[in-house]
Short mmCIF file of C-alpha atoms in Angstrom, two decimals:
data_model
loop_
_atom_site.label_atom_id
_atom_site.label_comp_id
_atom_site.label_asym_id
_atom_site.label_seq_id
_atom_site.Cartn_x
_atom_site.Cartn_y
_atom_site.Cartn_z
CA MET A 120 0.00 0.00 0.00
CA ILE A 121 1.29 3.46 -0.94
CA SER A 122 0.87 6.13 1.74
CA PHE A 123 0.84 9.92 1.42
CA GLU A 124 0.78 13.00 3.57
CA PRO A 125 -1.28 15.73 1.91
CA LYS A 126 1.47 18.32 2.38
CA ASP A 127 3.80 16.24 0.19
CA LEU A 128 1.46 16.32 -2.84
CA SER A 129 0.65 19.11 -5.25
CA THR A 130 -2.87 20.47 -4.83
CA GLY A 131 -3.83 19.12 -8.26
CA LYS A 132 -2.61 15.62 -7.43
CA LEU A 133 -4.32 15.66 -4.04
CA HIS A 134 -7.57 16.88 -5.63
CA SER A 135 -7.39 14.04 -8.14
CA TYR A 136 -7.00 11.42 -5.42
CA LEU A 137 -9.78 12.90 -3.29
CA SER A 138 -12.31 13.24 -6.12
CA SER A 139 -11.57 9.73 -7.39
CA ALA A 140 -11.69 8.10 -3.96
CA VAL A 141 -14.77 9.88 -2.61
CA ALA A 142 -17.23 8.91 -5.32
CA PRO A 143 -19.83 8.89 -6.71
CA ARG A 144 -20.92 12.33 -5.56
CA PRO A 145 -24.34 13.96 -6.18
CA ILE A 146 -24.39 17.05 -8.37
CA ALA A 147 -25.73 20.45 -7.36
CA PHE A 148 -26.65 22.23 -10.59
CA ALA A 149 -26.54 25.71 -9.07
CA SER A 150 -28.39 28.63 -10.63
CA THR A 151 -27.50 32.10 -9.35
CA ILE A 152 -27.67 35.72 -10.48
CA ASP A 153 -25.12 38.49 -10.13
CA LYS A 154 -25.76 41.95 -8.68
CA ASP A 155 -26.80 43.19 -12.13
CA GLY A 156 -29.35 40.41 -12.57
CA ASN A 157 -27.34 38.29 -15.02
CA PRO A 158 -28.07 34.54 -14.67
CA ASN A 159 -25.33 31.98 -14.09
CA LEU A 160 -25.49 28.19 -14.08
CA SER A 161 -22.81 25.70 -13.04
CA PRO A 162 -22.59 22.13 -11.64
CA PHE A 163 -20.80 21.29 -8.38
CA SER A 164 -20.14 17.79 -7.07
CA PHE A 165 -18.84 18.79 -3.65
CA PHE A 166 -22.46 18.71 -2.49
CA ASN A 167 -24.98 16.96 -0.26
CA VAL A 168 -28.04 17.38 1.99
CA PHE A 169 -27.24 17.77 5.69
CA SER A 170 -30.48 18.46 7.54
CA ALA A 171 -34.25 18.06 7.20
CA ASN A 172 -35.33 20.39 9.98
CA PRO A 173 -34.35 22.95 8.88
CA PRO A 174 -33.86 21.63 5.33
CA ILE A 175 -30.19 22.38 4.63
CA MET A 176 -28.02 21.62 1.62
CA ILE A 177 -24.35 22.54 1.25
CA PHE A 178 -22.26 22.81 -1.89
CA SER A 179 -18.73 24.07 -2.33
CA PRO A 180 -17.42 26.14 -5.24
CA ALA A 181 -13.69 25.73 -4.63
CA ARG A 182 -11.03 28.25 -5.55
CA ARG A 183 -9.39 27.30 -8.86
CA VAL A 184 -6.21 25.30 -8.37
CA ARG A 185 -4.35 26.73 -11.35
CA ASP A 186 -4.61 30.44 -10.56
CA ASN A 187 -6.41 30.76 -7.20
CA THR A 188 -9.35 32.68 -8.70
CA VAL A 189 -12.94 32.22 -7.53
CA LYS A 190 -15.93 31.08 -9.57
CA HIS A 191 -18.78 33.33 -10.62
CA THR A 192 -21.18 31.24 -8.55
CA LEU A 193 -19.32 32.12 -5.36
CA GLU A 194 -19.27 35.81 -6.23
CA ASN A 195 -22.99 35.67 -6.95
CA VAL A 196 -24.11 33.96 -3.72
CA GLU A 197 -22.06 36.44 -1.73
CA ALA A 198 -23.76 39.36 -3.51
CA ILE A 199 -27.28 37.92 -3.85
CA LYS A 200 -27.82 35.37 -1.09
CA GLU A 201 -30.10 33.08 -3.08
CA VAL A 202 -29.59 29.99 -5.24
CA VAL A 203 -31.59 27.28 -6.96
CA ILE A 204 -30.13 23.79 -6.69
CA ASN A 205 -31.37 21.66 -9.58
CA VAL A 206 -30.76 17.91 -9.66
CA VAL A 207 -29.11 16.37 -12.72
CA ASN A 208 -30.50 13.24 -14.35
CA TYR A 209 -29.20 11.22 -17.28
CA ASP A 210 -31.33 13.04 -19.86
CA MET A 211 -29.53 16.35 -19.25
CA VAL A 212 -26.06 15.35 -18.06
CA HIS A 213 -24.22 16.41 -21.22
CA GLN A 214 -25.84 19.83 -21.02
CA ALA A 215 -24.85 20.13 -17.36
CA SER A 216 -21.29 19.20 -18.30
CA LEU A 217 -21.23 21.80 -21.09
CA SER A 218 -22.36 24.49 -18.66
CA SER A 219 -19.21 23.90 -16.58
CA THR A 220 -17.13 25.49 -19.35
CA GLU A 221 -15.51 28.65 -18.01
CA TYR A 222 -17.36 31.21 -20.08
CA ALA A 223 -16.71 34.89 -19.42
CA LYS A 224 -18.61 36.71 -16.69
CA GLY A 225 -22.06 37.74 -17.89
CA ILE A 226 -22.38 34.89 -20.41
CA ASN A 227 -25.63 33.00 -19.86
CA GLU A 228 -24.86 29.28 -19.42
CA PHE A 229 -28.56 28.48 -19.84
CA ASP A 230 -28.22 29.61 -23.45
CA LYS A 231 -24.84 27.94 -23.98
CA ALA A 232 -26.14 24.60 -22.68
CA GLY A 233 -29.51 24.87 -24.42
CA LEU A 234 -31.45 24.78 -21.16
CA THR A 235 -34.65 26.63 -20.30
CA MET A 236 -34.86 29.35 -17.65
CA LEU A 237 -37.94 28.94 -15.46
CA ALA A 238 -38.92 31.69 -13.04
CA SER A 239 -38.72 30.74 -9.38
CA ASP A 240 -41.56 31.38 -6.96
CA VAL A 241 -39.60 32.67 -3.95
CA VAL A 242 -36.02 33.48 -4.99
CA LYS A 243 -34.55 35.54 -7.84
CA PRO A 244 -32.36 32.93 -9.62
CA PHE A 245 -34.05 30.89 -12.32
CA ARG A 246 -34.81 27.19 -12.15
CA VAL A 247 -33.69 24.74 -14.84
CA ALA A 248 -36.94 23.65 -16.45
CA GLU A 249 -35.42 20.37 -17.68
CA SER A 250 -34.38 19.33 -14.16
CA PRO A 251 -36.91 16.94 -12.57
CA ILE A 252 -36.41 18.41 -9.07
CA GLN A 253 -35.55 22.03 -8.26
CA PHE A 254 -34.80 23.48 -4.80
CA GLU A 255 -35.24 27.21 -4.26
CA CYS A 256 -32.88 28.23 -1.47
CA LYS A 257 -31.75 31.19 0.56
CA VAL A 258 -28.05 31.27 1.45
CA ASN A 259 -27.63 31.30 5.22
CA ASP A 260 -23.84 31.50 5.25
CA VAL A 261 -20.67 31.05 3.23
CA ILE A 262 -17.80 29.46 5.14
CA LYS A 263 -14.38 29.90 3.55
CA LEU A 264 -12.08 26.94 4.20
CA GLY A 265 -8.88 28.61 2.99
CA THR A 266 -7.34 31.26 0.80
CA GLU A 267 -5.20 29.19 -1.58
CA GLY A 268 -6.09 27.41 -4.83
CA GLY A 269 -8.23 24.35 -4.16
CA ALA A 270 -9.76 25.74 -0.96
CA GLY A 271 -13.48 25.11 -0.62
CA ASN A 272 -16.22 27.58 0.21
CA LEU A 273 -19.18 25.98 1.97
CA VAL A 274 -22.39 27.57 0.72
CA ILE A 275 -25.02 26.71 3.33
CA CYS A 276 -28.42 26.75 1.67
CA GLU A 277 -31.82 26.55 3.32
CA VAL A 278 -34.59 25.19 1.11
CA VAL A 279 -37.57 27.56 1.07
CA LYS A 280 -39.55 25.85 -1.70
CA PHE A 281 -39.01 22.91 -4.02
CA HIS A 282 -40.62 21.44 -7.12
CA ILE A 283 -40.87 17.82 -8.30
CA THR A 284 -42.13 16.75 -11.69
CA GLU A 285 -44.95 14.23 -11.34
CA GLU A 286 -43.23 11.98 -13.87
CA VAL A 287 -40.76 10.77 -11.23
CA LEU A 288 -43.36 10.10 -8.52
CA ASP A 289 -45.17 6.83 -7.89
CA ASP A 290 -48.85 6.45 -6.98
CA ASN A 291 -48.05 7.28 -3.35
CA GLN A 292 -46.26 10.53 -4.22
CA VAL A 293 -42.88 8.95 -3.42
CA ILE A 294 -39.87 9.57 -5.66
CA ASP A 295 -39.16 6.57 -7.87
CA GLN A 296 -35.37 6.37 -8.20
CA GLU A 297 -35.61 4.39 -11.44
CA LYS A 298 -37.73 7.13 -13.03
CA LEU A 299 -35.59 9.91 -11.57
CA ASP A 300 -32.44 8.38 -13.12
CA LEU A 301 -29.93 10.60 -11.28
CA VAL A 302 -26.26 10.83 -12.21
CA ALA A 303 -23.25 11.51 -10.01
CA ARG A 304 -19.61 12.52 -10.44
CA ALA A 305 -16.48 10.54 -9.84
CA GLY A 306 -12.83 11.22 -10.67
CA GLY A 307 -11.57 12.53 -14.02
CA SER A 308 -14.16 12.22 -16.76
CA TYR A 309 -16.19 9.54 -14.98
CA TYR A 310 -19.82 9.83 -14.01
CA ASN A 311 -22.15 7.30 -12.44
CA ARG A 312 -25.69 6.61 -13.58
CA ALA A 313 -27.42 5.66 -10.36
CA LYS A 314 -29.38 2.79 -11.85
CA LYS A 315 -26.73 1.49 -14.26
CA GLY A 316 -23.21 2.35 -13.06
CA PHE A 317 -20.22 4.23 -14.42
CA PHE A 318 -19.89 5.93 -17.80
CA GLU A 319 -17.63 8.67 -19.19
CA ILE A 320 -18.17 12.20 -20.51
CA PRO A 321 -15.20 14.05 -22.02
CA LYS A 322 -14.40 17.12 -19.95
CA PRO A 323 -15.50 20.43 -21.51
CA LEU A 324 -12.77 22.01 -23.59
CA SER A 325 -10.25 24.24 -21.84
CA THR A 326 -11.02 26.58 -24.72
CA LEU A 327 -14.65 27.64 -25.09
CA GLY A 328 -17.17 25.34 -26.72
CA ILE A 329 -19.46 27.09 -29.20
CA GLY A 330 -22.53 26.36 -27.06
CA VAL A 331 -26.05 25.51 -28.14
CA ASP A 332 -26.90 29.16 -28.76
CA ALA A 333 -24.34 29.36 -31.59
CA MET A 334 -25.72 26.39 -33.53
CA PRO A 335 -27.67 26.66 -36.79
CA GLU A 336 -31.39 27.05 -36.06
CA GLU A 337 -32.35 23.72 -37.70
CA VAL A 338 -29.93 21.93 -35.37
CA LYS A 339 -30.77 23.89 -32.21
CA ASN A 340 -34.52 23.38 -32.77
CA SER A 341 -34.27 19.78 -33.98
CA MET A 342 -37.23 17.48 -33.39
CA VAL A 343 -34.82 14.50 -33.34
CA LEU A 344 -31.75 15.56 -31.37
CA THR A 345 -32.08 15.44 -27.57
CA GLY A 346 -30.74 17.89 -25.03
CA ASN A 347 -27.83 15.54 -24.36
CA ASP A 348 -27.12 15.44 -28.10
CA LEU A 349 -27.05 19.24 -28.23
CA GLY A 350 -24.78 19.28 -25.18
CA MET A 351 -22.29 17.06 -27.00
CA LEU A 352 -22.49 19.10 -30.19
CA GLY A 353 -22.04 22.35 -28.27
CA ASN A 354 -18.78 21.20 -26.71
CA VAL A 355 -16.66 21.84 -29.82
CA GLU A 356 -14.35 24.79 -30.25
CA GLU A 357 -15.35 25.40 -33.86
CA LEU A 358 -17.50 23.90 -36.60
CA PRO A 359 -15.89 21.89 -39.43
CA ASN A 360 -14.98 23.86 -42.54
CA GLN A 361 -16.33 23.17 -46.02
CA LYS A 362 -13.23 21.21 -47.05
CA GLU A 363 -13.68 18.85 -44.10
CA ILE A 364 -17.38 18.51 -44.84
CA ASP A 365 -16.73 17.69 -48.51
CA ALA A 366 -14.13 15.08 -47.57
CA PHE A 367 -16.60 13.49 -45.16
CA ILE A 368 -19.33 13.36 -47.83
CA THR A 369 -16.94 11.61 -50.20
CA THR A 370 -16.00 9.08 -47.54
CA VAL A 371 -19.57 8.12 -46.61
CA SER A 372 -21.18 8.48 -50.04
CA GLU A 373 -21.10 4.71 -50.54
CA HIS A 374 -23.35 4.24 -47.50
CA TYR A 375 -25.37 7.43 -47.96
CA PRO A 376 -25.45 8.17 -51.74
CA ASN A 377 -28.21 10.80 -51.34
CA ILE A 378 -26.63 12.57 -48.39
CA LYS A 379 -26.89 16.05 -49.91
CA ASN A 380 -30.61 15.60 -50.59
CA MET A 381 -31.55 14.14 -47.23
CA SER A 382 -34.14 15.92 -45.13
CA HIS A 383 -33.14 17.50 -41.82
CA HIS A 384 -35.00 14.68 -40.06
CA GLN A 385 -32.95 12.02 -41.87
CA LYS A 386 -29.65 13.76 -41.23
CA HIS A 387 -30.46 14.33 -37.58
CA SER A 388 -31.39 10.68 -37.10
CA ILE A 389 -28.08 9.52 -38.57
CA ALA A 390 -26.19 12.17 -36.57
CA ARG A 391 -27.73 10.77 -33.39
CA ASN A 392 -26.23 7.42 -34.27
CA TYR A 393 -22.77 8.98 -34.64
CA LEU A 394 -23.23 10.73 -31.28
CA SER A 395 -24.16 7.45 -29.62
CA TYR A 396 -20.61 6.34 -30.40
CA GLY A 397 -19.11 9.65 -29.27
CA ASP A 398 -18.26 10.69 -32.84
CA VAL A 399 -19.14 14.38 -32.56
CA SER A 400 -16.97 15.36 -35.52
CA SER A 401 -18.82 13.14 -38.00
CA ALA A 402 -22.16 14.19 -36.59
CA TRP A 403 -21.36 17.87 -37.25
CA LYS A 404 -20.07 17.18 -40.77
CA LEU A 405 -23.27 15.32 -41.58
CA LEU A 406 -25.49 18.02 -40.07
CA LEU A 407 -23.74 20.75 -42.07
CA SER A 408 -23.56 18.82 -45.36
#
């Protein structure tokens, strides 16, 4: 057995061990607003529920390891002491992952991830309409655990109202975990689907993904592509150029001789198949052909 003392490891290495060993972790998809009313949305896996009376949840937006800066979510809950914690299920996990991209301050991650803002009843931040359970919270306190990169900030949230879609309830108004289909985070790119086990999602690009809002309208408003599909497609730095598209058409013309004359519905259906294998590049080339 290999043994370590935390002080002997870099913060990045220590974080990797901790996040891989303490897993799977539930995800707080936190919606906040800044002092100017701009919405922000970001997932955090240092999160759990800690009390029922009063109903208390805590999540921790840690200081960035690489440059010791703080996240917009932390700035927002310190300025406007309210947050909505949305749960993340399998149907929206790629969109939640895309929203973790470090877009500039003021950029709306709801738009980038292709998610719908839903007005809250009690607090100012918006709910995520696609989330099956949404907790409106007031922030009771923020406890800073340190001042260096990697230090956590415990955001202590008291639930003041919450919403559950009837689709995940059984006949006795009890949450059916199979229907809820929650996901959780582990180390690296690993996630866990509560009812099926581990799977992987590539981390969002260190450069900025184009986001759902920058997609062609026929793709963004597709009747075939799911939210997860759009989340995968939005996590590319740039769209393929015409030369790449033409080369792709030549390559697949044997299988799809009428590719240029296909309807949007046909192209989107085939693109979904590419996405099921993680081939985002081919999916985009087909969609833009």
